[in-house]
Short mmCIF file of C-alpha atoms and ligand atoms in Angstrom, two decimals:
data_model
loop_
_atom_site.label_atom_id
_atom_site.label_comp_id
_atom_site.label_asym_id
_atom_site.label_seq_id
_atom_site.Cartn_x
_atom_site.Cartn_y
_atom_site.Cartn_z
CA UNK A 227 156.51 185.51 149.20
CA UNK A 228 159.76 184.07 148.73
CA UNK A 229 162.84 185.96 147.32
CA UNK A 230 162.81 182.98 144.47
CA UNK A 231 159.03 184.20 143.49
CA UNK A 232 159.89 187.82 144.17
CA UNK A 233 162.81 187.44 141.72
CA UNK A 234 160.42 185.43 138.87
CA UNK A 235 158.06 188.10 138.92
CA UNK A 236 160.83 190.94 138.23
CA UNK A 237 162.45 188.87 135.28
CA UNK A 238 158.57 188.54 134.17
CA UNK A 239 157.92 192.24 134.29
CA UNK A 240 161.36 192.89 132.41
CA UNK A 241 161.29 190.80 129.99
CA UNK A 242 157.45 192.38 129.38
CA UNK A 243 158.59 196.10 129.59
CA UNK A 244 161.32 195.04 127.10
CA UNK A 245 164.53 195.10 128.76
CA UNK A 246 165.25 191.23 127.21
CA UNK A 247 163.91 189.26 124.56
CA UNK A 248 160.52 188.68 123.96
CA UNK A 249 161.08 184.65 125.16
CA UNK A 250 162.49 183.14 128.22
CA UNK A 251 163.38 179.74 129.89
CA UNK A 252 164.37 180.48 132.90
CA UNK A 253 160.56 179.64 133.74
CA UNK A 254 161.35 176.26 132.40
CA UNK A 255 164.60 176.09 134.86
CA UNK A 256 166.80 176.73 132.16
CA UNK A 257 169.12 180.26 132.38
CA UNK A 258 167.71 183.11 130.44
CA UNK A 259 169.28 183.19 127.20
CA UNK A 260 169.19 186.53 127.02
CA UNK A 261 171.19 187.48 129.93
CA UNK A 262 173.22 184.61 129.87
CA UNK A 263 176.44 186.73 128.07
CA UNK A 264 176.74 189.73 129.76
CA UNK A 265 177.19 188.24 133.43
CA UNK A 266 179.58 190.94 133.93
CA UNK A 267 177.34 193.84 132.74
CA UNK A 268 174.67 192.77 134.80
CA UNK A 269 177.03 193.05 138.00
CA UNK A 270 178.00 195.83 137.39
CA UNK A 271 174.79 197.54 136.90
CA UNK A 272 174.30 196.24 140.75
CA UNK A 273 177.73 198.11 141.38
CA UNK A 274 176.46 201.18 139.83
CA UNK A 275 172.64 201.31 141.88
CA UNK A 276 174.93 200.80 145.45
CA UNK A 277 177.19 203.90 143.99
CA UNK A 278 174.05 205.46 143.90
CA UNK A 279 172.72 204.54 147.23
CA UNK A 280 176.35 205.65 148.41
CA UNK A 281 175.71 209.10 146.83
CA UNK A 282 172.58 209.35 148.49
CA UNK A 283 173.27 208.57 151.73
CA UNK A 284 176.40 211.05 151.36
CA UNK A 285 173.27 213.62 150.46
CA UNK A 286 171.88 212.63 153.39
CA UNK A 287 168.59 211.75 151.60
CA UNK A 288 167.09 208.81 153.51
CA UNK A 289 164.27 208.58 151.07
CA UNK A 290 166.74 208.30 147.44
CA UNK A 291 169.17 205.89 149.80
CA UNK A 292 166.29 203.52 150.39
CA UNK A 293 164.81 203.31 146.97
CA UNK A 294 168.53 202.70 145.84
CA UNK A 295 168.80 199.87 147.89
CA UNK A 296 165.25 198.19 146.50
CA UNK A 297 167.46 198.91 143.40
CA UNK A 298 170.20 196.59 144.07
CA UNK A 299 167.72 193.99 145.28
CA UNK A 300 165.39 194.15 142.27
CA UNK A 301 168.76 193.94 139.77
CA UNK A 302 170.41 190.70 142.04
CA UNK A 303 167.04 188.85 142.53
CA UNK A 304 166.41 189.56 138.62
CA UNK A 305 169.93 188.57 137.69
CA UNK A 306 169.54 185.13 140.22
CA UNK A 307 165.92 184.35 138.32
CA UNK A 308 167.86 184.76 134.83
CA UNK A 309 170.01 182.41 136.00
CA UNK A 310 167.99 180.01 137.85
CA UNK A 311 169.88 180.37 140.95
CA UNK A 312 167.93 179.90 144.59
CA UNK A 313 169.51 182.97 146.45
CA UNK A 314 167.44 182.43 149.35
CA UNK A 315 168.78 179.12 149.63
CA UNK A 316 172.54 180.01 148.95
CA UNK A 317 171.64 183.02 151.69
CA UNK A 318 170.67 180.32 153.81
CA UNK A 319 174.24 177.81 153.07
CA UNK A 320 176.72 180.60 153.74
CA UNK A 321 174.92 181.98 157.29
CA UNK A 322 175.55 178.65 158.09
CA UNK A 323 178.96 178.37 156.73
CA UNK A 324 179.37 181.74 158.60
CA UNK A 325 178.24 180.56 161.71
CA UNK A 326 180.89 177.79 161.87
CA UNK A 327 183.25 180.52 160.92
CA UNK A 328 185.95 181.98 164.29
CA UNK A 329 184.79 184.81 166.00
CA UNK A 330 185.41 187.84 163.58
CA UNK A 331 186.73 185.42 161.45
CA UNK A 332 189.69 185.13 162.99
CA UNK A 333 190.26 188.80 162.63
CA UNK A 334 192.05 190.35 165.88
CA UNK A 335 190.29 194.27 164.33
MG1 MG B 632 168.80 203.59 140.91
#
């Protein structure tokens, strides 16, 4: 399964348990209407699942820092499928812009 399918079927099941509108085009290739204003809140919800894998880790509770982390996956793959963007395939463009990148990127630390 790719992360683009793995991201459809998480905009699927939110839309269904009613986190969005009951309609969406991002099926269709289009952005998700729905999501399409509140870019920022939608980041930051990201933000606030790694502040909790951060608090969990500080815990020292592997099992909470783990299921944080599928947190932060499940709210940027979601986010990418309301937006119709391929973030397997931008993954893929900036390794390789990485890879052509200096050593440390040029960092002497
Ligand atoms: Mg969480």
């Amino acid at each position: 399964m790719t992360i683009k399918e793995i991201g459809k079927q998480i905009h699927e099941w939110a839309h269904r348990k009613g986190f969005y509108g009951a309609s969406c085009k991002a099926d269709r290739g289009l952005p998700c209407p729905h999501v399409g204003g509140s870019i920022g809140s939608h980041l930051m919800l990201i933000v606030t699942e790694l502040a909790e894998a951060c608090e969990a880790d500080r815990k020292g509770d592997r099992e909470n820092f783990k299921e944080e982390l599928a947190d932060v996956a499940i709210r940027l793959f979601d986010l990418c499928a309301a937006e119709c963007i391929d973030l397997e395939a931008e993954i893929e463009k900036k390794m390789l812009a990485n890879e052509n990148r200096e050593h440390r990127h040029g960092k002497r630390y």
